[in-house]
Amino acid sequence: MSERESIKQRIELLRQQIRQHNHLYYVLDSPDLPDADYDRLFSELCDLESQHRDLIVPESPTQRIGGKPLVGFKSIAHRLPMLSLANAFNNEELADFARRASERLSHTSELTWSCEPKLDGLAVSLEYQDGVFVRGATRGDGQSGEDITENLRTIRAIPLKLLGGGWPASLEVRGEVYMPIAGLEKLNAKARILDGKIFANPRNAAAGSLRQLDPKIAASRPLSFFAYSVGAVEPDSLPAGQIELLLQLKEWGFPVSDLIKRVDSLQGCFDYYEDLTAKRDDLAFEIDGIVYKVNDRQLQKQLGQVARAPRWAIARKFPAQEKSTLLEGVDFQVGRTGAVTPVARLKSVDLAGVVVSNATLHNMDEVTRLNLCIGDTVVVRRAGDVIPQVVRVVQTERRGIEPIKMPSECPVCGSAVKRAEGEAVSRCSGGLFCGAQRKQAIIHFASRKALDVEGLGDKLVELLVERELVKSPADLFRVQADTVARLPRMGEKSATKLVSALEKARETTLERFIYSLGIREVGEATARNLALYFTELDKIRQADHEALIAVADVGEIVAKNIRSFFSETHNAEVVDDLIQFVHWPEIEKIVDENSQPLQGLTFVITGSFAAYQRSDLKNQLQQMGAKVSGSVSKKTHCLIAGEAAGSKLDKATELEIKIIDETQVAELLENPESFWQQVG
């Protein structure tokens, strides 16, 4: 094969790849390739075509701006094309661009530039007639876009009527719809709970929101807008400078970034890049670069454009925050609360100036959503100081065949790994024994509301654990004063005080001891109820599910947590070790049938009350033997509804559950048995 034929084949392959990725990006809102990889393909094609101009064809991606508009929206032809931008990746390329602009203008002095952040969102066009918003569209292929007027109307940052006066009769404003980073995090958090669509980044979230056929969906999303230019204007009496134009738009009610700046030299452009790079991680929205524009709009017209980009503006790209790499394996890390998290082990890749070899996968639901296998090519994303994460699989390069499975045993201590019903996170059940949870377990054990060991702070616990002097809570009572005295920042006096405090902590109460064990969702009130109901630790350890849910304030989930904790062999061994050291007085069973008139009844409290705090009302009901739940179900006997009761009231009505209001609460509390016989 001749060299020319080889080049021709390479050009055609690049065109096919770019068309495919354009379709995924512009039409389906499902990009398959990081921007850096796409830019590399496009740059290679541009270089080859510039060297072999006879091979350029009208249908080449370099001769047009993007893909076709999405079917489902009416197509709108732009009166003036919405152009794309050429890219500069370093100071030399930016300097070359500035030199070419000056040469075309025969400009002997340095040009004045507008410097603007390049937002990572969806470019849109907004048309105003006599100051009133009449139509809006996406950029589409640059020549025509999709009519998304109704969706744009839902964005509060976009003025439906311009402020002030003096605007042109016909004004087209162009800008970027984006989603703030915090908004994306909340949207994705909600989607994970509801098993909805997870967006890889704010750009995809903005584009996906605006391309919903139901404007109510767009209205529910945290979208915003920044104006960055104008399109067709009649009559054009706008300011002569780009920065001045943006400030005029701001006066008319359009949001304009506070980061825009006019500079009078190329060095000013370089300085702006360094300044914005330093601020980038602290911004409330994502930017992927800077746009430099010749500030004089008359000079912009003189410079004109090439097929797909203006000669008067260029984008200086930041180092990529997304790149593709190979998923070589998955490790499982155990956090201080026992959460077992899958972590991707990656082929090292430079991402935004940081070499990344690991990335979080959050939980197994996320692994399933990504349809991820070891050996896949994946896209990794890093934004600011956020831990890198795997955002998608590159389907066109899929080779992974080995599925990822959550281990059945904790990789740190060997205890069973369990996942509670309705939760996304799997957890190690060896809370008191597990080395990964050791510090947190001991800190909780010694805390004021637990065994209240005076002088045993977090830092001292960390020292004891790191020096392997303490491996479980029971080991605290084996620590000798002379050993503690040798630790940093500790002396004989402090060590003696600590040992004395530990000796004092041996005498406690059953409810404090239960709370000190750190059983998930067993707080002080639940620990007290368990102690009063069972009176003995062994009875709690041996209680089955039915016996546990009979206790006030113990629901299905808490009962499962208690059973899971005591059934784990390692935890049982630590508890057995502890009771050699810790003691408490016997408890007389003060709960009898006569003092529990609401025994066996489940209440739910919702809304607000004039005469009661909800926590006080809950305590009073529990003292009478009632179980107070946080949610309405078929097992609920009564809903106490205050002001603004909301969805719980709706559900109780639907399930035909007894409902009482605040006026009836006093009767219930004063004479519960009689009241319940009347209304129950």
Short mmCIF file of C-alpha atoms in Angstrom, two decimals, residues 26-477:
data_model
loop_
_atom_site.label_atom_id
_atom_site.label_comp_id
_atom_site.label_asym_id
_atom_site.label_seq_id
_atom_site.Cartn_x
_atom_site.Cartn_y
_atom_site.Cartn_z
CA TYR A 26 -24.55 16.15 20.33
CA VAL A 27 -27.56 13.94 19.62
CA LEU A 28 -27.75 11.30 22.33
CA ASP A 29 -26.17 13.26 25.20
CA SER A 30 -24.16 10.14 25.97
CA PRO A 31 -20.49 10.88 25.19
CA ASP A 32 -18.32 7.79 25.05
CA LEU A 33 -14.91 9.47 25.00
CA PRO A 34 -13.23 12.08 27.22
CA ASP A 35 -12.74 15.54 25.71
CA ALA A 36 -8.96 15.11 25.68
CA ASP A 37 -9.18 11.95 23.56
CA TYR A 38 -11.72 13.55 21.21
CA ASP A 39 -9.51 16.63 20.81
CA ARG A 40 -6.59 14.38 19.94
CA LEU A 41 -8.58 12.66 17.15
CA PHE A 42 -9.87 15.95 15.78
CA SER A 43 -6.44 17.58 15.90
CA GLU A 44 -4.91 14.66 14.00
CA LEU A 45 -7.58 14.91 11.29
CA CYS A 46 -7.11 18.68 10.96
CA ASP A 47 -3.34 18.22 10.60
CA LEU A 48 -3.68 15.50 7.95
CA GLU A 49 -6.24 17.50 5.94
CA SER A 50 -4.12 20.65 6.11
CA GLN A 51 -1.19 18.66 4.70
CA HIS A 52 -3.35 17.00 2.01
CA ARG A 53 -5.94 19.60 1.10
CA ASP A 54 -7.01 17.70 -2.01
CA LEU A 55 -8.42 15.00 0.30
CA ILE A 56 -10.81 17.41 2.06
CA VAL A 57 -14.48 16.64 1.32
CA PRO A 58 -17.56 18.72 2.24
CA GLU A 59 -18.88 16.03 4.57
CA SER A 60 -15.71 15.92 6.68
CA PRO A 61 -16.29 16.74 10.37
CA THR A 62 -13.76 19.57 10.00
CA GLN A 63 -16.10 21.32 7.56
CA ARG A 64 -19.09 21.41 9.83
CA ILE A 65 -19.78 22.12 13.48
CA GLY A 66 -21.56 19.11 14.94
CA GLY A 67 -24.30 16.53 14.47
CA LYS A 68 -27.97 16.70 13.59
CA PRO A 69 -30.60 18.08 15.97
CA LEU A 70 -32.35 15.54 18.19
CA VAL A 71 -35.55 14.20 16.65
CA GLY A 72 -38.52 15.11 18.84
CA PHE A 73 -38.00 18.88 18.94
CA LYS A 74 -38.85 21.33 16.21
CA SER A 75 -35.77 22.44 14.30
CA ILE A 76 -34.84 26.14 14.29
CA ALA A 77 -32.44 27.64 11.73
CA HIS A 78 -30.01 30.10 13.29
CA ARG A 79 -29.99 33.50 11.57
CA LEU A 80 -26.24 33.58 12.16
CA PRO A 81 -24.27 30.32 12.62
CA MET A 82 -23.37 29.36 16.17
CA LEU A 83 -19.71 28.58 15.62
CA SER A 84 -17.42 26.25 17.49
CA LEU A 85 -13.98 27.31 18.72
CA ALA A 86 -10.47 26.29 17.81
CA ASN A 87 -8.34 25.12 20.75
CA ALA A 88 -4.97 26.19 22.11
CA PHE A 89 -3.28 23.89 24.62
CA ASN A 90 -0.30 26.02 25.64
CA ASN A 91 1.09 29.56 25.53
CA GLU A 92 2.90 28.95 22.23
CA GLU A 93 -0.30 27.96 20.41
CA LEU A 94 -2.14 30.94 21.88
CA ALA A 95 0.71 33.24 20.80
CA ASP A 96 0.55 31.81 17.26
CA PHE A 97 -3.19 32.50 17.13
CA ALA A 98 -2.68 36.09 18.30
CA ARG A 99 0.12 36.61 15.75
CA ARG A 100 -2.08 35.38 12.88
CA ALA A 101 -4.91 37.69 13.97
CA SER A 102 -2.57 40.69 14.07
CA GLU A 103 -1.12 39.84 10.64
CA ARG A 104 -4.57 39.58 9.06
CA LEU A 105 -5.49 42.96 10.49
CA SER A 106 -2.08 44.50 9.71
CA HIS A 107 -2.13 45.45 13.39
CA THR A 108 1.21 46.81 14.57
CA SER A 109 0.35 47.29 18.25
CA GLU A 110 -0.85 44.58 20.63
CA LEU A 111 -4.51 43.63 20.48
CA THR A 112 -6.89 44.07 23.40
CA TRP A 113 -8.50 40.81 24.51
CA SER A 114 -11.61 39.72 26.35
CA CYS A 115 -10.83 36.84 28.74
CA GLU A 116 -13.81 34.71 29.79
CA PRO A 117 -14.22 31.38 31.62
CA LYS A 118 -15.30 28.57 29.30
CA LEU A 119 -18.27 27.01 31.03
CA ASP A 120 -18.91 23.29 30.73
CA GLY A 121 -22.61 23.28 29.86
CA LEU A 122 -24.95 23.53 26.87
CA ALA A 123 -24.73 26.47 24.45
CA VAL A 124 -28.10 28.07 23.69
CA SER A 125 -29.54 30.95 21.69
CA LEU A 126 -32.20 33.25 23.21
CA GLU A 127 -34.30 35.50 20.94
CA TYR A 128 -35.96 38.65 22.25
CA GLN A 129 -38.44 40.85 20.43
CA ASP A 130 -38.97 44.30 21.94
CA GLY A 131 -37.36 43.07 25.15
CA VAL A 132 -39.52 39.94 25.52
CA PHE A 133 -38.19 36.38 25.31
CA VAL A 134 -39.88 34.66 22.38
CA ARG A 135 -37.77 31.67 21.39
CA GLY A 136 -34.77 29.62 22.45
CA ALA A 137 -32.75 26.89 20.83
CA THR A 138 -29.74 24.65 21.30
CA ARG A 139 -26.65 25.12 19.17
CA GLY A 140 -27.35 21.85 17.35
CA ASP A 141 -25.11 21.56 14.29
CA GLY A 142 -24.40 25.29 14.31
CA GLN A 143 -26.70 26.00 11.40
CA SER A 144 -29.89 24.86 13.14
CA GLY A 145 -30.79 23.68 16.61
CA GLU A 146 -33.65 22.30 18.66
CA ASP A 147 -36.51 24.48 19.84
CA ILE A 148 -36.34 24.21 23.64
CA THR A 149 -38.18 27.45 24.39
CA GLU A 150 -40.48 26.00 27.05
CA ASN A 151 -37.61 24.36 28.91
CA LEU A 152 -35.56 27.56 28.84
CA ARG A 153 -38.51 29.48 30.27
CA THR A 154 -38.19 27.38 33.44
CA ILE A 155 -34.67 28.65 34.18
CA ARG A 156 -34.94 31.54 36.60
CA ALA A 157 -31.59 33.00 35.58
CA ILE A 158 -32.94 33.71 32.08
CA PRO A 159 -34.99 36.94 31.97
CA LEU A 160 -38.39 36.61 30.30
CA LYS A 161 -38.49 40.40 29.95
CA LEU A 162 -35.41 42.59 29.84
CA LEU A 163 -34.70 45.18 32.50
CA GLY A 164 -34.17 48.87 31.80
CA GLY A 165 -34.48 50.05 28.22
CA GLY A 166 -32.60 50.90 25.06
CA TRP A 167 -32.29 47.33 23.80
CA PRO A 168 -32.54 46.54 20.05
CA ALA A 169 -35.95 45.64 18.68
CA SER A 170 -34.60 42.20 17.75
CA LEU A 171 -31.89 40.77 19.99
CA GLU A 172 -30.34 37.30 20.02
CA VAL A 173 -28.31 36.54 23.15
CA ARG A 174 -26.07 33.52 23.32
CA GLY A 175 -24.81 31.81 26.42
CA GLU A 176 -24.33 28.63 28.37
CA VAL A 177 -26.87 26.75 30.44
CA TYR A 178 -25.03 24.94 33.20
CA MET A 179 -25.65 23.08 36.42
CA PRO A 180 -23.75 24.12 39.56
CA ILE A 181 -21.56 21.40 41.08
CA ALA A 182 -23.58 21.31 44.31
CA GLY A 183 -26.78 20.97 42.28
CA LEU A 184 -25.38 18.00 40.39
CA GLU A 185 -24.33 16.28 43.61
CA LYS A 186 -27.84 16.64 45.07
CA LEU A 187 -29.46 15.50 41.82
CA ASN A 188 -27.28 12.38 41.64
CA ALA A 189 -27.75 11.61 45.34
CA LYS A 190 -31.51 11.65 44.86
CA ALA A 191 -31.21 9.58 41.67
CA ARG A 192 -29.22 6.90 43.49
CA ILE A 193 -31.97 6.59 46.09
CA LEU A 194 -34.72 6.42 43.46
CA ASP A 195 -32.68 4.28 41.04
CA GLY A 196 -32.78 7.12 38.49
CA LYS A 197 -30.33 8.36 35.88
CA ILE A 198 -26.89 9.30 37.19
CA PHE A 199 -25.16 12.12 35.30
CA ALA A 200 -21.41 11.83 34.76
CA ASN A 201 -20.77 15.59 34.94
CA PRO A 202 -22.59 18.96 35.04
CA ARG A 203 -22.44 19.31 31.24
CA ASN A 204 -24.35 16.07 30.67
CA ALA A 205 -26.80 17.01 33.40
CA ALA A 206 -27.53 20.40 31.80
CA ALA A 207 -27.90 18.94 28.31
CA GLY A 208 -30.05 16.05 29.52
CA SER A 209 -32.32 18.40 31.46
CA LEU A 210 -32.91 20.78 28.55
CA ARG A 211 -33.69 17.95 26.15
CA GLN A 212 -36.60 16.64 28.20
CA LEU A 213 -39.89 16.88 26.36
CA ASP A 214 -41.70 17.65 29.63
CA PRO A 215 -40.75 21.18 30.85
CA LYS A 216 -41.65 20.16 34.41
CA ILE A 217 -38.54 17.98 34.48
CA ALA A 218 -36.32 20.87 33.39
CA ALA A 219 -38.03 23.07 35.99
CA SER A 220 -37.14 20.58 38.74
CA ARG A 221 -33.43 20.63 37.88
CA PRO A 222 -31.00 23.20 39.38
CA LEU A 223 -30.07 24.89 36.09
CA SER A 224 -28.54 28.32 35.63
CA PHE A 225 -27.23 30.50 32.79
CA PHE A 226 -24.40 32.85 31.81
CA ALA A 227 -24.52 35.08 28.72
CA TYR A 228 -21.32 35.29 26.65
CA SER A 229 -22.19 36.91 23.28
CA VAL A 230 -24.89 37.98 20.85
CA GLY A 231 -26.04 36.64 17.51
CA ALA A 232 -28.34 38.45 15.09
CA VAL A 233 -29.16 41.98 16.28
CA GLU A 234 -31.38 44.59 14.54
CA PRO A 235 -30.50 47.40 14.75
CA ASP A 236 -27.00 46.79 16.08
CA SER A 237 -26.40 49.72 18.37
CA LEU A 238 -24.59 47.63 20.95
CA PRO A 239 -21.26 48.62 22.53
CA ALA A 240 -18.17 48.30 20.35
CA GLY A 241 -16.20 46.12 22.79
CA GLN A 242 -16.88 42.53 23.88
CA ILE A 243 -16.44 43.25 27.61
CA GLU A 244 -18.58 46.36 27.29
CA LEU A 245 -21.21 44.30 25.45
CA LEU A 246 -21.37 41.78 28.30
CA LEU A 247 -21.70 44.55 30.87
CA GLN A 248 -24.59 45.98 28.85
CA LEU A 249 -26.27 42.56 28.80
CA LYS A 250 -25.83 42.41 32.56
CA GLU A 251 -27.69 45.72 32.92
CA TRP A 252 -30.56 44.23 30.92
CA GLY A 253 -30.88 41.35 33.36
CA PHE A 254 -28.63 38.62 31.96
CA PRO A 255 -26.25 36.81 34.32
CA VAL A 256 -22.64 37.45 33.27
CA SER A 257 -19.67 35.79 34.93
CA ASP A 258 -17.80 37.95 37.43
CA LEU A 259 -14.58 36.35 36.13
CA ILE A 260 -14.55 38.18 32.76
CA LYS A 261 -11.63 40.54 32.26
CA ARG A 262 -10.21 42.82 29.53
CA VAL A 263 -6.44 42.67 29.08
CA ASP A 264 -4.26 44.81 26.83
CA SER A 265 -1.53 42.33 25.95
CA LEU A 266 -0.80 38.70 25.26
CA GLN A 267 1.03 38.53 28.59
CA GLY A 268 -2.23 39.59 30.20
CA CYS A 269 -3.85 36.51 28.60
CA PHE A 270 -1.11 34.29 30.04
CA ASP A 271 -1.56 35.84 33.50
CA TYR A 272 -5.33 35.38 33.34
CA TYR A 273 -4.82 31.69 32.62
CA GLU A 274 -2.62 31.25 35.69
CA ASP A 275 -5.01 33.22 37.88
CA LEU A 276 -8.12 31.28 36.80
CA THR A 277 -6.29 27.95 37.05
CA ALA A 278 -5.61 28.72 40.72
CA LYS A 279 -9.29 29.58 41.33
CA ARG A 280 -10.76 26.73 39.31
CA ASP A 281 -11.18 24.18 42.09
CA ASP A 282 -13.03 26.68 44.29
CA LEU A 283 -15.63 27.71 41.72
CA ALA A 284 -19.29 26.74 42.20
CA PHE A 285 -19.49 25.58 38.57
CA GLU A 286 -17.24 23.64 36.24
CA ILE A 287 -15.12 25.28 33.56
CA ASP A 288 -12.89 23.44 31.12
CA GLY A 289 -10.86 26.36 29.87
CA ILE A 290 -10.75 30.03 28.93
CA VAL A 291 -12.12 31.78 25.86
CA TYR A 292 -10.00 34.63 24.49
CA LYS A 293 -11.74 37.03 22.10
CA VAL A 294 -10.46 40.06 20.25
CA ASN A 295 -12.29 42.68 22.28
CA ASP A 296 -13.07 45.08 19.40
CA ARG A 297 -16.27 43.79 17.73
CA GLN A 298 -15.48 45.67 14.50
CA LEU A 299 -12.14 43.86 14.29
CA GLN A 300 -14.00 40.61 14.92
CA LYS A 301 -16.03 41.23 11.76
CA GLN A 302 -12.89 42.00 9.78
CA LEU A 303 -11.24 38.77 10.90
CA GLY A 304 -14.28 36.68 9.94
CA GLN A 305 -14.32 32.91 10.25
CA VAL A 306 -13.22 29.59 8.76
CA ALA A 307 -15.61 26.70 8.13
CA ARG A 308 -16.26 25.87 11.78
CA ALA A 309 -14.64 28.56 13.95
CA PRO A 310 -14.12 32.33 14.18
CA ARG A 311 -10.66 33.79 13.54
CA TRP A 312 -11.14 36.25 16.40
CA ALA A 313 -11.69 33.80 19.30
CA ILE A 314 -9.96 30.72 20.63
CA ALA A 315 -10.36 28.38 23.62
CA ARG A 316 -7.37 27.72 25.88
CA LYS A 317 -8.12 24.30 27.33
CA PHE A 318 -7.26 23.27 30.88
CA PRO A 319 -5.58 19.92 31.49
CA ALA A 320 -8.18 17.20 31.02
CA GLN A 321 -10.27 16.20 34.04
CA GLU A 322 -11.51 13.12 32.20
CA LYS A 323 -9.38 10.45 30.57
CA SER A 324 -9.75 6.83 29.57
CA THR A 325 -7.64 4.07 31.04
CA LEU A 326 -7.69 0.35 31.84
CA LEU A 327 -9.47 -1.11 34.86
CA GLU A 328 -6.88 -3.63 36.05
CA GLY A 329 -8.68 -4.77 39.19
CA VAL A 330 -10.88 -3.84 42.16
CA ASP A 331 -9.86 -3.66 45.83
CA PHE A 332 -12.26 -3.38 48.75
CA GLN A 333 -11.55 -0.84 51.49
CA VAL A 334 -13.16 -0.88 54.93
CA GLY A 335 -13.98 2.50 56.43
CA ARG A 336 -14.07 3.48 60.09
CA THR A 337 -17.85 2.83 60.22
CA GLY A 338 -17.49 -0.58 58.59
CA ALA A 339 -18.60 0.47 55.11
CA VAL A 340 -16.95 -1.77 52.50
CA THR A 341 -16.23 0.31 49.40
CA PRO A 342 -15.03 -0.99 46.02
CA VAL A 343 -12.02 0.94 44.72
CA ALA A 344 -10.91 0.68 41.10
CA ARG A 345 -7.26 -0.22 40.52
CA LEU A 346 -6.31 1.54 37.29
CA LYS A 347 -3.50 1.67 34.81
CA SER A 348 -1.85 4.93 35.88
CA VAL A 349 -2.99 8.00 33.95
CA ASP A 350 -2.13 11.71 34.25
CA LEU A 351 -5.33 13.55 35.08
CA ALA A 352 -5.32 17.34 35.56
CA GLY A 353 -1.67 17.19 36.53
CA VAL A 354 -2.10 14.33 39.03
CA VAL A 355 -1.11 10.71 38.38
CA VAL A 356 -4.20 8.62 39.15
CA SER A 357 -4.01 4.89 39.76
CA ASN A 358 -7.11 4.41 41.96
CA ALA A 359 -10.69 5.69 41.77
CA THR A 360 -13.78 5.22 43.90
CA LEU A 361 -16.68 3.09 42.70
CA HIS A 362 -18.95 4.19 45.62
CA ASN A 363 -20.85 0.92 46.12
CA MET A 364 -21.99 -2.22 44.31
CA ASP A 365 -25.10 -0.52 42.98
CA GLU A 366 -22.79 1.87 41.15
CA VAL A 367 -20.77 -1.08 39.78
CA THR A 368 -24.01 -2.62 38.49
CA ARG A 369 -25.18 0.67 37.00
CA LEU A 370 -21.90 1.08 35.15
CA ASN A 371 -22.07 -2.57 34.02
CA LEU A 372 -18.41 -2.73 34.92
CA CYS A 373 -16.03 -5.65 34.49
CA ILE A 374 -12.33 -6.00 35.24
CA GLY A 375 -10.41 -5.44 32.00
CA ASP A 376 -12.76 -2.72 30.71
CA THR A 377 -11.55 0.59 29.32
CA VAL A 378 -13.12 3.21 31.56
CA VAL A 379 -13.40 6.99 31.72
CA VAL A 380 -12.02 8.44 34.93
CA ARG A 381 -12.96 11.89 36.16
CA ARG A 382 -11.29 14.21 38.64
CA ALA A 383 -12.64 17.64 39.55
CA GLY A 384 -10.75 19.78 42.02
CA ASP A 385 -9.80 17.94 45.19
CA VAL A 386 -12.56 15.37 44.73
CA ILE A 387 -11.44 11.73 44.80
CA PRO A 388 -11.21 10.44 41.20
CA GLN A 389 -14.17 8.35 40.14
CA VAL A 390 -15.04 6.00 37.30
CA VAL A 391 -17.89 7.59 35.36
CA ARG A 392 -18.50 5.19 32.48
CA VAL A 393 -17.24 2.31 30.38
CA VAL A 394 -15.98 3.04 26.86
CA GLN A 395 -18.38 0.66 25.13
CA THR A 396 -16.58 0.83 21.79
CA GLU A 397 -13.46 -0.59 23.44
CA ARG A 398 -15.14 -3.09 25.73
CA ARG A 399 -13.00 -6.13 26.57
CA GLY A 400 -13.77 -6.81 30.24
CA ILE A 401 -15.25 -10.22 31.05
CA GLU A 402 -14.49 -10.72 34.76
CA PRO A 403 -17.43 -9.59 36.94
CA ILE A 404 -16.88 -7.66 40.16
CA LYS A 405 -18.27 -9.23 43.33
CA MET A 406 -18.54 -7.95 46.88
CA PRO A 407 -16.51 -10.23 49.20
CA SER A 408 -18.54 -12.26 51.69
CA GLU A 409 -15.90 -11.69 54.37
CA CYS A 410 -14.24 -8.47 55.52
CA PRO A 411 -10.80 -8.14 53.88
CA VAL A 412 -9.43 -6.70 57.15
CA CYS A 413 -10.81 -8.97 59.90
CA GLY A 414 -12.63 -11.84 58.19
CA SER A 415 -16.03 -11.03 59.72
CA ALA A 416 -19.13 -11.44 57.59
CA VAL A 417 -19.94 -8.62 55.18
CA LYS A 418 -23.65 -7.81 55.22
CA ARG A 419 -25.92 -5.42 53.38
CA ALA A 420 -29.05 -4.22 55.14
CA GLU A 421 -32.28 -4.25 53.18
CA GLY A 422 -32.89 -0.92 51.49
CA GLU A 423 -29.28 0.26 51.89
CA ALA A 424 -26.70 0.70 49.12
CA VAL A 425 -23.68 0.13 51.37
CA SER A 426 -22.34 -3.25 52.48
CA ARG A 427 -20.70 -3.32 55.90
CA CYS A 428 -18.30 -5.43 57.91
CA SER A 429 -20.23 -6.86 60.87
CA GLY A 430 -17.16 -7.12 63.12
CA GLY A 431 -17.51 -3.64 64.61
CA LEU A 432 -15.64 -4.17 67.88
CA PHE A 433 -13.08 -6.54 66.39
CA CYS A 434 -12.30 -5.12 62.95
CA GLY A 435 -8.96 -3.33 62.70
CA ALA A 436 -10.35 -0.78 60.23
CA GLN A 437 -13.07 0.22 62.70
CA ARG A 438 -10.94 -0.10 65.82
CA LYS A 439 -10.21 3.58 66.47
CA GLN A 440 -13.80 4.66 65.94
CA ALA A 441 -15.15 1.80 68.09
CA ILE A 442 -12.84 2.66 71.01
CA ILE A 443 -13.49 6.42 70.75
CA HIS A 444 -17.24 5.72 70.92
CA PHE A 445 -16.81 3.20 73.76
CA ALA A 446 -15.00 5.79 75.90
CA SER A 447 -17.23 8.76 74.98
CA ARG A 448 -19.14 10.77 77.57
CA LYS A 449 -22.54 9.15 76.93
CA ALA A 450 -21.02 5.66 76.92
CA LEU A 451 -18.46 4.64 79.57
CA ASP A 452 -17.30 8.25 80.02
CA VAL A 453 -13.54 7.66 80.38
CA GLU A 454 -12.17 11.04 81.41
CA GLY A 455 -8.90 12.00 79.72
CA LEU A 456 -9.16 9.44 76.89
CA GLY A 457 -9.43 11.73 73.87
CA ASP A 458 -9.32 10.93 70.17
CA LYS A 459 -5.59 11.58 69.78
CA LEU A 460 -4.66 9.35 72.69
CA VAL A 461 -6.86 6.56 71.30
CA GLU A 462 -5.10 6.91 67.95
CA LEU A 463 -1.70 6.60 69.68
CA LEU A 464 -2.77 3.52 71.67
CA VAL A 465 -4.11 1.83 68.53
CA GLU A 466 -1.17 2.80 66.30
CA ARG A 467 1.33 1.47 68.89
CA GLU A 468 -0.82 -1.72 69.05
CA LEU A 469 -1.26 -1.30 72.80
CA VAL A 470 -5.05 -1.54 72.36
CA LYS A 471 -6.75 -3.81 69.83
CA SER A 472 -10.24 -3.87 71.32
CA PRO A 473 -12.18 -1.90 73.97
CA ALA A 474 -11.38 -4.56 76.57
CA ASP A 475 -7.66 -3.93 76.11
CA LEU A 476 -8.15 -0.45 77.60
CA PHE A 477 -8.53 -2.05 81.03
#
